[in-house]
PDB file of C-alpha atoms and ligand atoms in Angstrom:
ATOM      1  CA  UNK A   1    -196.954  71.752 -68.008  1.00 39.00           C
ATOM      2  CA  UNK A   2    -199.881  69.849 -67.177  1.00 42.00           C
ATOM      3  CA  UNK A   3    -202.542  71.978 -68.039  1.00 42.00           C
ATOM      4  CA  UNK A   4    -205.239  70.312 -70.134  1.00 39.00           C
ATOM      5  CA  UNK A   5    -203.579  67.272 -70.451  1.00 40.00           C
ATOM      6  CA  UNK A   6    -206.645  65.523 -68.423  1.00 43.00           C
ATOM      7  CA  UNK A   7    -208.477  67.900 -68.538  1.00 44.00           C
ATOM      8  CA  UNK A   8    -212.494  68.108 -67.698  1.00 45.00           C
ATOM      9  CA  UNK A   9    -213.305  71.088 -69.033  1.00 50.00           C
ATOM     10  CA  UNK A  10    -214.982  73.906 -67.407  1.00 53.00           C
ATOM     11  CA  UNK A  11    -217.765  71.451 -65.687  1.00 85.00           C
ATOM     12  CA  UNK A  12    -218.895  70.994 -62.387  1.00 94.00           C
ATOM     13  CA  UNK A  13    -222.365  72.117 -61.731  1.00 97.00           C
ATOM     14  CA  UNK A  14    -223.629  70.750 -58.688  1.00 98.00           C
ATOM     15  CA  UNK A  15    -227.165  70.262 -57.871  1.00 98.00           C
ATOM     16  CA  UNK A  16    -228.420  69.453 -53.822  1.00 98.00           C
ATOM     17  CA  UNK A  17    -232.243  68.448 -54.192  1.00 98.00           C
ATOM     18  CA  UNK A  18    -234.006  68.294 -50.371  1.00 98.00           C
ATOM     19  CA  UNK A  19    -231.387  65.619 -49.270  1.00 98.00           C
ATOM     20  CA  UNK A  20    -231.200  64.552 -46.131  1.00 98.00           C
ATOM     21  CA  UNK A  21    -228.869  61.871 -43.799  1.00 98.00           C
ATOM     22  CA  UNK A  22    -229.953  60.322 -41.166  1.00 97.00           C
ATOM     23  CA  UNK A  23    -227.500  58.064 -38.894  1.00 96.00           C
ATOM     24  CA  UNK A  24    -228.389  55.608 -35.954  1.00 92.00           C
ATOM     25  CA  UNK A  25    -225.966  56.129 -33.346  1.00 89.00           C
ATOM     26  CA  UNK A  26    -224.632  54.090 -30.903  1.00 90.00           C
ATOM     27  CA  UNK A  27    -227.526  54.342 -28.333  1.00 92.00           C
ATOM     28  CA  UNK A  28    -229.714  53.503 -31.637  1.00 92.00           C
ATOM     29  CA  UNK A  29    -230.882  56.911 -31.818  1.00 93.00           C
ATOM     30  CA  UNK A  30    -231.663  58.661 -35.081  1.00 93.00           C
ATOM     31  CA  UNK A  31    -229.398  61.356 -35.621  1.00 93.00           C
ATOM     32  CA  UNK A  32    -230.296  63.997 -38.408  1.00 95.00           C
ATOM     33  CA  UNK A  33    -226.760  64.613 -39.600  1.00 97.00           C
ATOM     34  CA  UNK A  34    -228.745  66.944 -43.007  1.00 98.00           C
ATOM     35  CA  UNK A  35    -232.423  67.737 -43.131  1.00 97.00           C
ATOM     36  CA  UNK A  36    -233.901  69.037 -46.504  1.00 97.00           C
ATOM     37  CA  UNK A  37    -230.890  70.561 -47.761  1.00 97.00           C
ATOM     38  CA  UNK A  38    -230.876  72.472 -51.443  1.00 98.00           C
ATOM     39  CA  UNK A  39    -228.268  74.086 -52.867  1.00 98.00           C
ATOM     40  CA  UNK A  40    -227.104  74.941 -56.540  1.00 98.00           C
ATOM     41  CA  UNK A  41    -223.813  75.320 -57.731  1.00 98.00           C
ATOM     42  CA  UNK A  42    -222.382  77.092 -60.821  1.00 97.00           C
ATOM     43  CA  UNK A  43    -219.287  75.479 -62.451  1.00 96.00           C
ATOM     44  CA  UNK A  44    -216.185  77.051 -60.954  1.00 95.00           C
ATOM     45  CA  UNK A  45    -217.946  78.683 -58.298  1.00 97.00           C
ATOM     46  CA  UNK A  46    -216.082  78.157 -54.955  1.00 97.00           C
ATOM     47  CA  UNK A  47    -218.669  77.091 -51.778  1.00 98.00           C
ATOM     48  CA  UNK A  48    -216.974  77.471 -48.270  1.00 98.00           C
ATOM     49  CA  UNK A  49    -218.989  75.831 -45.478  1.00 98.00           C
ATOM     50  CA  UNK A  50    -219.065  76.699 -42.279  1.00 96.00           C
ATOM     51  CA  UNK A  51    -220.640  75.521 -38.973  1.00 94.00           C
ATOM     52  CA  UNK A  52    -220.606  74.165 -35.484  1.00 92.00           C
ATOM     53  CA  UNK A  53    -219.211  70.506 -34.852  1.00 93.00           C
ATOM     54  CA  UNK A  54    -221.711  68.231 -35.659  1.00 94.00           C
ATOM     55  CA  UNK A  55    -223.756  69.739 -37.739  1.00 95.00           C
ATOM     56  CA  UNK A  56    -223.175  67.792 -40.829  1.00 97.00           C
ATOM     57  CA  UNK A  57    -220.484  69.852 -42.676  1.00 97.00           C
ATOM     58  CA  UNK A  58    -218.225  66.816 -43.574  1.00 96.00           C
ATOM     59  CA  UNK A  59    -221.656  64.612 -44.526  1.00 97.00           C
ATOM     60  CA  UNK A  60    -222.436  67.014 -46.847  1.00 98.00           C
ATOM     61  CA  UNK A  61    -219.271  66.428 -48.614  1.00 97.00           C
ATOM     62  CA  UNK A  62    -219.612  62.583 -48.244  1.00 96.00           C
ATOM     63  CA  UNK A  63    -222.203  62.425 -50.060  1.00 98.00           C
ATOM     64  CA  UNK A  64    -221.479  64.799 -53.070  1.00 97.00           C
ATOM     65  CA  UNK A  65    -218.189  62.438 -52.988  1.00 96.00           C
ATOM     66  CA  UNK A  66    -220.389  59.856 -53.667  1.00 96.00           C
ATOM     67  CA  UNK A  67    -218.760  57.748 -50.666  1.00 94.00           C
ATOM     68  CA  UNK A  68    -222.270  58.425 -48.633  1.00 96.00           C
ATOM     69  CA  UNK A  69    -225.993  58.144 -49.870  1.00 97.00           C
ATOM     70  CA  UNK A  70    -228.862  60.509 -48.744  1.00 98.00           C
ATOM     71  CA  UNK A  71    -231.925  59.044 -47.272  1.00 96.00           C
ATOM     72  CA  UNK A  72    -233.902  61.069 -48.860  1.00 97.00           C
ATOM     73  CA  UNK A  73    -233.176  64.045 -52.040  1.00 98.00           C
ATOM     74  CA  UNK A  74    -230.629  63.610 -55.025  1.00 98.00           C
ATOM     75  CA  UNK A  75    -227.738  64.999 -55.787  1.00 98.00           C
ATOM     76  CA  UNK A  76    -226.421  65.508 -58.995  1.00 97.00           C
ATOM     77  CA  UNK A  77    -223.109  66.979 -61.129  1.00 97.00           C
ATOM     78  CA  UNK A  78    -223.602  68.459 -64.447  1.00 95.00           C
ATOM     79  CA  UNK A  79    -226.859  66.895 -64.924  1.00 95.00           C
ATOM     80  CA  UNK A  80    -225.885  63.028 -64.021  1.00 95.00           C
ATOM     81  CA  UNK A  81    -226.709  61.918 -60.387  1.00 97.00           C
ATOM     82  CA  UNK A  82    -224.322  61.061 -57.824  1.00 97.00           C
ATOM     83  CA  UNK A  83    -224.823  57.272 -57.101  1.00 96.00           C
ATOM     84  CA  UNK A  84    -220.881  56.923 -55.945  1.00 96.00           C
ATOM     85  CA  UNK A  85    -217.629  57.935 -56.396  1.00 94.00           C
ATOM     86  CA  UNK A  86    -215.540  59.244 -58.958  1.00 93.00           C
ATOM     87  CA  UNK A  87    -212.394  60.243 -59.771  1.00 90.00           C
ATOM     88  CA  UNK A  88    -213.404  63.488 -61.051  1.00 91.00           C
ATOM     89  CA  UNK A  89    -214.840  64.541 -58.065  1.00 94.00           C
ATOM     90  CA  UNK A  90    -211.353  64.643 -55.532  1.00 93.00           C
ATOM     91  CA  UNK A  91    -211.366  64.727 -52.269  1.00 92.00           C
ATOM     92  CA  UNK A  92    -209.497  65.278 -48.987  1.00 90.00           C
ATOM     93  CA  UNK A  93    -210.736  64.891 -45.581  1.00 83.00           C
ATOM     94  CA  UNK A  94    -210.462  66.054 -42.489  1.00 78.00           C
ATOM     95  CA  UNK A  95    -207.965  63.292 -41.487  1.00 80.00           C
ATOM     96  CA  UNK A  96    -206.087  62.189 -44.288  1.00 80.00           C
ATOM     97  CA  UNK A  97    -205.982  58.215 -44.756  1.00 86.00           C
ATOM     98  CA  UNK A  98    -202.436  57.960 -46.412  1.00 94.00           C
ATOM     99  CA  UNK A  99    -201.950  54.665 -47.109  1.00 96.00           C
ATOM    100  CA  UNK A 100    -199.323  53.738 -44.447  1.00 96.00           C
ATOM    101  CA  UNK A 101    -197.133  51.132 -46.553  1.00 97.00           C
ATOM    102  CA  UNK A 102    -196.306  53.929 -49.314  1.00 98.00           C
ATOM    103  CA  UNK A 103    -194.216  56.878 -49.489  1.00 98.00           C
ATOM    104  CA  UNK A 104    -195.571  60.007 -50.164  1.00 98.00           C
ATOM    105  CA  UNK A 105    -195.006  59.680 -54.098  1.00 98.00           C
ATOM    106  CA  UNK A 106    -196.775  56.918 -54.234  1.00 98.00           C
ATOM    107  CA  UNK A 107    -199.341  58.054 -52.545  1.00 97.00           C
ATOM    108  CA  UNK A 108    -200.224  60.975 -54.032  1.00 97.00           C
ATOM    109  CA  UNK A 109    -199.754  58.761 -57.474  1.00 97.00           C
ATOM    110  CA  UNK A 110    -202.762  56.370 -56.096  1.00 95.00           C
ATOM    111  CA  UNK A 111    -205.595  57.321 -58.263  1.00 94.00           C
ATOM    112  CA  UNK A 112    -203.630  57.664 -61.684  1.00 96.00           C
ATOM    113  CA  UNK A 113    -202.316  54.280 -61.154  1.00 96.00           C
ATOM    114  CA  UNK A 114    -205.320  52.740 -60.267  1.00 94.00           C
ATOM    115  CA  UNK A 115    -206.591  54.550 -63.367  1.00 94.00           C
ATOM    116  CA  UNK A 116    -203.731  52.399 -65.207  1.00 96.00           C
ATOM    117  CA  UNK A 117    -202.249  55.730 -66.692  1.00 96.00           C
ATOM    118  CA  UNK A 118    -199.418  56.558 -63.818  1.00 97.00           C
ATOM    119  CA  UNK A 119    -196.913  56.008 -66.209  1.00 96.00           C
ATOM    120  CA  UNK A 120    -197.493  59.302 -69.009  1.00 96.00           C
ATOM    121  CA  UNK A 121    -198.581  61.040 -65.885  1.00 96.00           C
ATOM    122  CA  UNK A 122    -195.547  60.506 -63.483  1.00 97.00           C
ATOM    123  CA  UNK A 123    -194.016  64.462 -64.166  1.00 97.00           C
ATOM    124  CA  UNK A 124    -197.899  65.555 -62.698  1.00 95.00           C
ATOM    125  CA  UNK A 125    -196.769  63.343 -59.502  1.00 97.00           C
ATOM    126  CA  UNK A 126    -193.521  65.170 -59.089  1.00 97.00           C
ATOM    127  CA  UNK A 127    -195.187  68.937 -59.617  1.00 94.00           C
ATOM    128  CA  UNK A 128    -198.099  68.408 -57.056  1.00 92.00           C
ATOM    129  CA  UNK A 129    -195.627  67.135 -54.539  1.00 95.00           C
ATOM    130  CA  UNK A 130    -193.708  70.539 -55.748  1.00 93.00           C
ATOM    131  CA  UNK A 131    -196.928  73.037 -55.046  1.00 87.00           C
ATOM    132  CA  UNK A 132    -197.764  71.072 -51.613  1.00 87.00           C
ATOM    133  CA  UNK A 133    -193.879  72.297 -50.727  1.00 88.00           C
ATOM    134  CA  UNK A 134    -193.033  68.350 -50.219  1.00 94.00           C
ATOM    135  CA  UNK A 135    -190.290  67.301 -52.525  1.00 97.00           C
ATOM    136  CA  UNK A 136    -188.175  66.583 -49.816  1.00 98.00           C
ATOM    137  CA  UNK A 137    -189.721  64.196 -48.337  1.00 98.00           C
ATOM    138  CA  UNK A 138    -191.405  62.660 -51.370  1.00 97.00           C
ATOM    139  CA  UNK A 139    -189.617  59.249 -50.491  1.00 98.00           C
ATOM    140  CA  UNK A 140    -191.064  59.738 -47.035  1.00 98.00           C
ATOM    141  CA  UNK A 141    -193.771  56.983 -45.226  1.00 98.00           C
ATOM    142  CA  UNK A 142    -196.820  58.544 -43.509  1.00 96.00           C
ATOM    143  CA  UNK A 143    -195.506  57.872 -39.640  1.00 96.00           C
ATOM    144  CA  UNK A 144    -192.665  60.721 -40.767  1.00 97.00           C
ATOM    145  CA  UNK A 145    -194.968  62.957 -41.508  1.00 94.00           C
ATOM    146  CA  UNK A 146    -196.342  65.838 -39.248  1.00 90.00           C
ATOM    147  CA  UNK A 147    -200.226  66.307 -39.412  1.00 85.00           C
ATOM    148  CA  UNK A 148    -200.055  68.908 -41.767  1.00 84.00           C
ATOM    149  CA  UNK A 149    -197.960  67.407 -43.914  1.00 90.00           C
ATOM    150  CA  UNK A 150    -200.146  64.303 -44.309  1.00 91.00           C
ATOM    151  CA  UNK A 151    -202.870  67.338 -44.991  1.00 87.00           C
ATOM    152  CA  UNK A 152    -200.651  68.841 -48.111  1.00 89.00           C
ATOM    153  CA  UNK A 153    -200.276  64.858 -49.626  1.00 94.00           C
ATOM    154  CA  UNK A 154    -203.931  64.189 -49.306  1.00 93.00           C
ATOM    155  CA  UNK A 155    -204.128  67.601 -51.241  1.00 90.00           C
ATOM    156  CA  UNK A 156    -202.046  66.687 -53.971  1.00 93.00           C
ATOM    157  CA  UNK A 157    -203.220  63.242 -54.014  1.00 94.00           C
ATOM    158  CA  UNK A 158    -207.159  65.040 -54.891  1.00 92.00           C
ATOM    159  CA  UNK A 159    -205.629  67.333 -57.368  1.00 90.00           C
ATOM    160  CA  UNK A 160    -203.340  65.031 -59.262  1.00 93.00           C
ATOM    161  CA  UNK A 161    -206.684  63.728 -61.002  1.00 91.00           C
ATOM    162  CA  UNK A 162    -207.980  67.026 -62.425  1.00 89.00           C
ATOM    163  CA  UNK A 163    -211.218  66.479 -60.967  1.00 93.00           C
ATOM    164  CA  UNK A 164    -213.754  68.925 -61.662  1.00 93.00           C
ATOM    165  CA  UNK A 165    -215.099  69.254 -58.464  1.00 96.00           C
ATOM    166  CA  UNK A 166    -212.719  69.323 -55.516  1.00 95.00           C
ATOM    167  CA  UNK A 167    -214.097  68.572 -51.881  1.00 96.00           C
ATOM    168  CA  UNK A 168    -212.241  69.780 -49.162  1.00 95.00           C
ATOM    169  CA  UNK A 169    -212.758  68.886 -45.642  1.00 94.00           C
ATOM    170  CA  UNK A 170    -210.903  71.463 -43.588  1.00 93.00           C
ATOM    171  CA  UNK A 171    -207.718  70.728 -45.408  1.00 90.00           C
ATOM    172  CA  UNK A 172    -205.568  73.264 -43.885  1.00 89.00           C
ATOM    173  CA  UNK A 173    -206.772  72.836 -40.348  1.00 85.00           C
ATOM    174  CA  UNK A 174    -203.472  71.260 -38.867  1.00 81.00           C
ATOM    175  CA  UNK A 175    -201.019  74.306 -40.282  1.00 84.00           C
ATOM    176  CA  UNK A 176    -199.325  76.562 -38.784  1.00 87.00           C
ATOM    177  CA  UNK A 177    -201.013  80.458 -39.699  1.00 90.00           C
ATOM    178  CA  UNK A 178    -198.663  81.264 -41.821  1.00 90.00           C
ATOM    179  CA  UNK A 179    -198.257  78.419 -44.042  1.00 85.00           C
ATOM    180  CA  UNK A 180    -202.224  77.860 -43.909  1.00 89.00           C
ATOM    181  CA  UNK A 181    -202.402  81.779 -45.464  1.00 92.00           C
ATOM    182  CA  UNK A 182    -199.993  80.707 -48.191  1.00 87.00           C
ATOM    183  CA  UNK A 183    -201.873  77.363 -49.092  1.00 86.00           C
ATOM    184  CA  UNK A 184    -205.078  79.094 -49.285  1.00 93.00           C
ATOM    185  CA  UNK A 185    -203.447  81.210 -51.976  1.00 92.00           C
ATOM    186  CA  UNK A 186    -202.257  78.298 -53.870  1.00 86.00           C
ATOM    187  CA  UNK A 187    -205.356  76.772 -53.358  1.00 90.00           C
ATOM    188  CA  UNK A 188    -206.705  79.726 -55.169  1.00 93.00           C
ATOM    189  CA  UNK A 189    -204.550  80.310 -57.783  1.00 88.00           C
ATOM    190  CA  UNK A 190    -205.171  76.434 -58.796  1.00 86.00           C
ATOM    191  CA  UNK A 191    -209.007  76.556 -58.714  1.00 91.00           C
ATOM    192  CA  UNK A 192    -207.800  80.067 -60.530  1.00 89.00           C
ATOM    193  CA  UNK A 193    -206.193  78.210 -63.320  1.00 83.00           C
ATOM    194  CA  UNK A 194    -208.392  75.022 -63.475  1.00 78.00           C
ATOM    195  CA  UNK A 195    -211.932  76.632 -62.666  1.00 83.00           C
ATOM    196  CA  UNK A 196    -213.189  73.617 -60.875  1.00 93.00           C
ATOM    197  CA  UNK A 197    -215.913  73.204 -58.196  1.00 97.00           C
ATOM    198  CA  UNK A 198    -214.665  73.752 -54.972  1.00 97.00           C
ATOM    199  CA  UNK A 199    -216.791  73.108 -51.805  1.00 98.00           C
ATOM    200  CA  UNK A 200    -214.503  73.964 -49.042  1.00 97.00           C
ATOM    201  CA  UNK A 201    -215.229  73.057 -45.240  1.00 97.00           C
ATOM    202  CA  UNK A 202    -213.401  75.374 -42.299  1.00 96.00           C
ATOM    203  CA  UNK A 203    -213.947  75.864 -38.817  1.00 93.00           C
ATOM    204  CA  UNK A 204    -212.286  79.608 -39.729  1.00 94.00           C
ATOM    205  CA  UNK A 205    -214.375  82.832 -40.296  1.00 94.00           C
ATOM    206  CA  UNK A 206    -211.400  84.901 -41.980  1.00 94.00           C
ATOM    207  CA  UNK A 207    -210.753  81.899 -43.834  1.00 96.00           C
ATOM    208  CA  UNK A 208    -214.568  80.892 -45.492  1.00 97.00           C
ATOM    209  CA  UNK A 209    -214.859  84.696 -45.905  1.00 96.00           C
ATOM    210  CA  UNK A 210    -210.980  84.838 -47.753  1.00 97.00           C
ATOM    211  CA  UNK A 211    -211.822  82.319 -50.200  1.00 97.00           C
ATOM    212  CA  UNK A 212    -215.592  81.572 -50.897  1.00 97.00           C
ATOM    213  CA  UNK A 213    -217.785  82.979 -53.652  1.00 97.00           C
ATOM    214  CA  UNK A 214    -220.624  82.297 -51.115  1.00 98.00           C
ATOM    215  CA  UNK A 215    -220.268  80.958 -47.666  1.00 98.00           C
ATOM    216  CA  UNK A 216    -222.524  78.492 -46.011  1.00 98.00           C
ATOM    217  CA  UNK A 217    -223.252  78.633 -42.384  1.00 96.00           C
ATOM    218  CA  UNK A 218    -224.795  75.556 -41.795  1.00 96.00           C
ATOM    219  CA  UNK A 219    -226.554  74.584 -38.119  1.00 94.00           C
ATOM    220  CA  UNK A 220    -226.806  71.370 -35.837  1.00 93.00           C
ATOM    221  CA  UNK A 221    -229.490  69.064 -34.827  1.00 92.00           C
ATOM    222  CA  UNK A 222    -230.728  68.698 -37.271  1.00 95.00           C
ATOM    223  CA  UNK A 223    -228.339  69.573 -39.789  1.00 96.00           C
ATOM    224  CA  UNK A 224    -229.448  72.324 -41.919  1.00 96.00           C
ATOM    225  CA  UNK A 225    -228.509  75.607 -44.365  1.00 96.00           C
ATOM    226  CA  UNK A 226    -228.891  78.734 -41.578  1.00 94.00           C
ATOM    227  CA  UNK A 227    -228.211  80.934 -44.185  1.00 95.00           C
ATOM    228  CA  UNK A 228    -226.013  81.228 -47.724  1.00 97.00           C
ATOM    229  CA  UNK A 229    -223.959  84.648 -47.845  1.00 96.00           C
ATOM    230  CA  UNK A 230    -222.476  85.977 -50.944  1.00 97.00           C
ATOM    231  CA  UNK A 231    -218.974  87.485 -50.744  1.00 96.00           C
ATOM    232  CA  UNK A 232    -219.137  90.440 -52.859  1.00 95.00           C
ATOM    233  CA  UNK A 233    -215.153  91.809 -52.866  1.00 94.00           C
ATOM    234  CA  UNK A 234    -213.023  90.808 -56.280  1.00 93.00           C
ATOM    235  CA  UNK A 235    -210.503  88.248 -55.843  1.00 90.00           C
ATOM    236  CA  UNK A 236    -207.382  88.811 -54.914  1.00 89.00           C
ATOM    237  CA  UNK A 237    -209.091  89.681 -51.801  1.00 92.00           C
ATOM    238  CA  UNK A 238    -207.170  91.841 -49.230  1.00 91.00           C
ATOM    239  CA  UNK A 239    -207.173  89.928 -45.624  1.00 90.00           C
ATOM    240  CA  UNK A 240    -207.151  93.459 -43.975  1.00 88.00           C
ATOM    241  CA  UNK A 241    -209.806  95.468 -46.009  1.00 88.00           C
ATOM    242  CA  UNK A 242    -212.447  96.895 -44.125  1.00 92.00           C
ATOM    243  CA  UNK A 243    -215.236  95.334 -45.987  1.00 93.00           C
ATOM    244  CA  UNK A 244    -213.526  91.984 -45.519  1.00 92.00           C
ATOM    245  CA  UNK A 245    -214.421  93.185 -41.558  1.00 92.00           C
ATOM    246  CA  UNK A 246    -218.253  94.016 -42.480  1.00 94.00           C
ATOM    247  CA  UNK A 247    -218.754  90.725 -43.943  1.00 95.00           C
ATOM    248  CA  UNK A 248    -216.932  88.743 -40.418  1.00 93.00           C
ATOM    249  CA  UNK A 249    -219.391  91.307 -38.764  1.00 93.00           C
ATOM    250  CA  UNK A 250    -222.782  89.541 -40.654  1.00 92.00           C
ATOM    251  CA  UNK A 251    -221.039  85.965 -40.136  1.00 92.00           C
ATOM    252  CA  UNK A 252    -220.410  86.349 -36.761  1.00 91.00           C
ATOM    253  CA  UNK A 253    -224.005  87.638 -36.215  1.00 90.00           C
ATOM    254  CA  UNK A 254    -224.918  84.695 -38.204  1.00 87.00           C
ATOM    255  CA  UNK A 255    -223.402  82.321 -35.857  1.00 85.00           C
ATOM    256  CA  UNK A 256    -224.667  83.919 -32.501  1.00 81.00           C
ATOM    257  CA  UNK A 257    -221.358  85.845 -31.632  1.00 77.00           C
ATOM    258  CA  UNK A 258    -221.695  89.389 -30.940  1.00 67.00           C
ATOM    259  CA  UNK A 259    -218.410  91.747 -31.022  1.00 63.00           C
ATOM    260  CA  UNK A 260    -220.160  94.806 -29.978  1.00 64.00           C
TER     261      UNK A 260
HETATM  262  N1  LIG B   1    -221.185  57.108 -39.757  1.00 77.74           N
HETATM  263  C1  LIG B   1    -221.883  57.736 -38.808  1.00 77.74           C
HETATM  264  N2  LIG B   1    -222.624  57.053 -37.911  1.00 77.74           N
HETATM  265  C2  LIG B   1    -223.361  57.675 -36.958  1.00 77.74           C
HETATM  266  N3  LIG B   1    -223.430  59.022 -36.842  1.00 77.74           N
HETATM  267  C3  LIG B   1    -222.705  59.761 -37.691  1.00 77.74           C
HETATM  268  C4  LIG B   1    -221.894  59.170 -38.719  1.00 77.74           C
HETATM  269  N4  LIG B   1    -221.288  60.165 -39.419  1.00 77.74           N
HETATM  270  C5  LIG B   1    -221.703  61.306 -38.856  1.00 77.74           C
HETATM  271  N5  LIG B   1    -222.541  61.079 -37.833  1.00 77.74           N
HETATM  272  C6  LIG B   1    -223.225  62.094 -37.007  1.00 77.74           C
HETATM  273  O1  LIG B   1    -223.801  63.036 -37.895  1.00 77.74           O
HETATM  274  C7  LIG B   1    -223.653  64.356 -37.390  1.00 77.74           C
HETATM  275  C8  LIG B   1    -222.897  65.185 -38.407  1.00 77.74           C
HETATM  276  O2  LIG B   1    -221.556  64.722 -38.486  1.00 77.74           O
HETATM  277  P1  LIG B   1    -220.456  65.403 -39.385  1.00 77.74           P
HETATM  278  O3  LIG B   1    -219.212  64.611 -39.243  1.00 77.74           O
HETATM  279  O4  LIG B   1    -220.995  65.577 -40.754  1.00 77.74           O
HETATM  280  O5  LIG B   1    -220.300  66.833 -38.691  1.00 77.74           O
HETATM  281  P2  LIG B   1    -219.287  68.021 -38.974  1.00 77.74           P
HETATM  282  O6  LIG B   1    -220.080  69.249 -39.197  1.00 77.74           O
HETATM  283  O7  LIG B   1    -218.331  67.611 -40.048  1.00 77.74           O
HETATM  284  O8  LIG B   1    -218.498  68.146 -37.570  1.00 77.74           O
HETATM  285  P3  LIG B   1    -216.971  68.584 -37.271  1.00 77.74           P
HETATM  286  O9  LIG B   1    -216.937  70.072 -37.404  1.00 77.74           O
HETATM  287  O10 LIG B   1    -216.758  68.137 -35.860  1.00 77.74           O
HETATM  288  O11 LIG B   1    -216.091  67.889 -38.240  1.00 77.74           O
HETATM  289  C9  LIG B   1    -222.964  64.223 -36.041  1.00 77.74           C
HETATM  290  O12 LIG B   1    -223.946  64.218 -35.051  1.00 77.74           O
HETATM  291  C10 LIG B   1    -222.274  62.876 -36.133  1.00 77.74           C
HETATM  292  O13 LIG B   1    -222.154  62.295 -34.869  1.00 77.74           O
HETATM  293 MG1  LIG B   2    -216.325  67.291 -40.107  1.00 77.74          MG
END
């Protein structure tokens, strides 16, 4: 067992104070990728985010990464601000950057070893690879990987630290439906078991309503929180229940899509 071995703790507050991200584009334009942005997160709680492209989704998680600064606002986790990255805060993004020149072992084993302590942690390398459903090809190099394999290795490569906040960038966007429903489960039985953080990004309705605490529905230009929407069915949730179908209802009101 892993459990507790590197363990955090139950941490993993997140505070978003008024930040906001402006980029110059190409034609030298400002573009306001976030504008005034606040959000609070409890320890544990799980955020999905949800949105049309472009309207900042995957800056958001840039910057509580650390990989990003705002222009303007703070952010901070359990009390400390972010100022840059951090192994405790794992992430994988929308398109995994596996480093080409290792296998998939080795890749997922990145951060440990560039921790220096790969070596007492090598069995954690072997069971991530197990709950991604890649042991097979653990010896495999990125090229031989299909897109949503490379997805499942950037997963295990984020969770193989423990972090205590996990950032997830539409991680499941390249499987097929069935094995997507399957690794949201896992997903949840992990953040289940290890009560991290977990902002979640996702382009799916069922899927932000499925897992999140509270869903997000962020709009574009300029980037901002349309509204927040609590999810208010226990967890295990039932895909078919007909509140699950009230709540797609609200979102897809929220988005501008009428089914009536
Ligand atoms: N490094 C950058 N330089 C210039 N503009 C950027 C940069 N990163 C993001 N942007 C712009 O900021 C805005 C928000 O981008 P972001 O990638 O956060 O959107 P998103 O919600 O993740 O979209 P998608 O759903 O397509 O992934 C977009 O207009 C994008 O073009
Ligand atoms: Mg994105």
């Amino acid at each position: 067992m892993v459990e507790a071995k590197q363990a955090s703790g139950v941490h993993g507050e997140i505070s978003i104070r008024n930040v906001s991200k402006t980029f110059i584009d190409a034609k030298n334009t400002e573009v306001k990728a976030l504008q005034n942005i606040n959000l609070e997160i409890k320890a544990g709680e799980l955020i999905t985010i949800i949105g049309p492209s472009g309207c900042g989704k995957s800056t958001l998680l840039r910057l509580v990464s650390g990989l990003e600064n705002p222009n303007g606002g703070e952010l901070y986790i359990d009390g400390e601000r972010i100022t840059g990255p951090h192994f405790t805060r794992g992430f994988a993004f929308q398109n995994p950057t596996l480093f080409p020149w290792k296998d998939v072992w080795h890749n997922v084993a990145t951060g440990l070893e560039a921790r220096g302590i790969l070596k007492e942690h090598a069995a954690d390398v072997d069971e991530y690879i197990e709950l991604v459903g890649l042991t097979p090809f653990k010896n495999a190099f990125p090229h031989q990987l299909s897109g949503g394999m490379a997805q499942r290795v950037a997963l295990a490569r984020a969770l193989v630290n423990h972090p205590k906040a996990l950032l997830l960038d539409e991680p499941l966007g390249a499987l097929d439906a069935l094995t997507r429903m399957s690794m949201q489960d896992e997903i949840l039985r992990i953040w289940n078991e290890r009560k991290m953080t977990l902002l979640f990004v996702t382009h799916d309705i069922d899927e932000a309503i499925y897992l999140g605490d509270r869903v997000v529905i962020m709009s574009a230009n300029p980037g901002q929180f349309q509204r927040i929407i609590a999810i208010d069915i226990p967890k295990p949730r039932r895909r078919n229940d007909d509140i699950f179908f009230r709540y797609k209802k609200i979102m897809l009101d929220a988005l501008g899509v009428s089914i009536d």
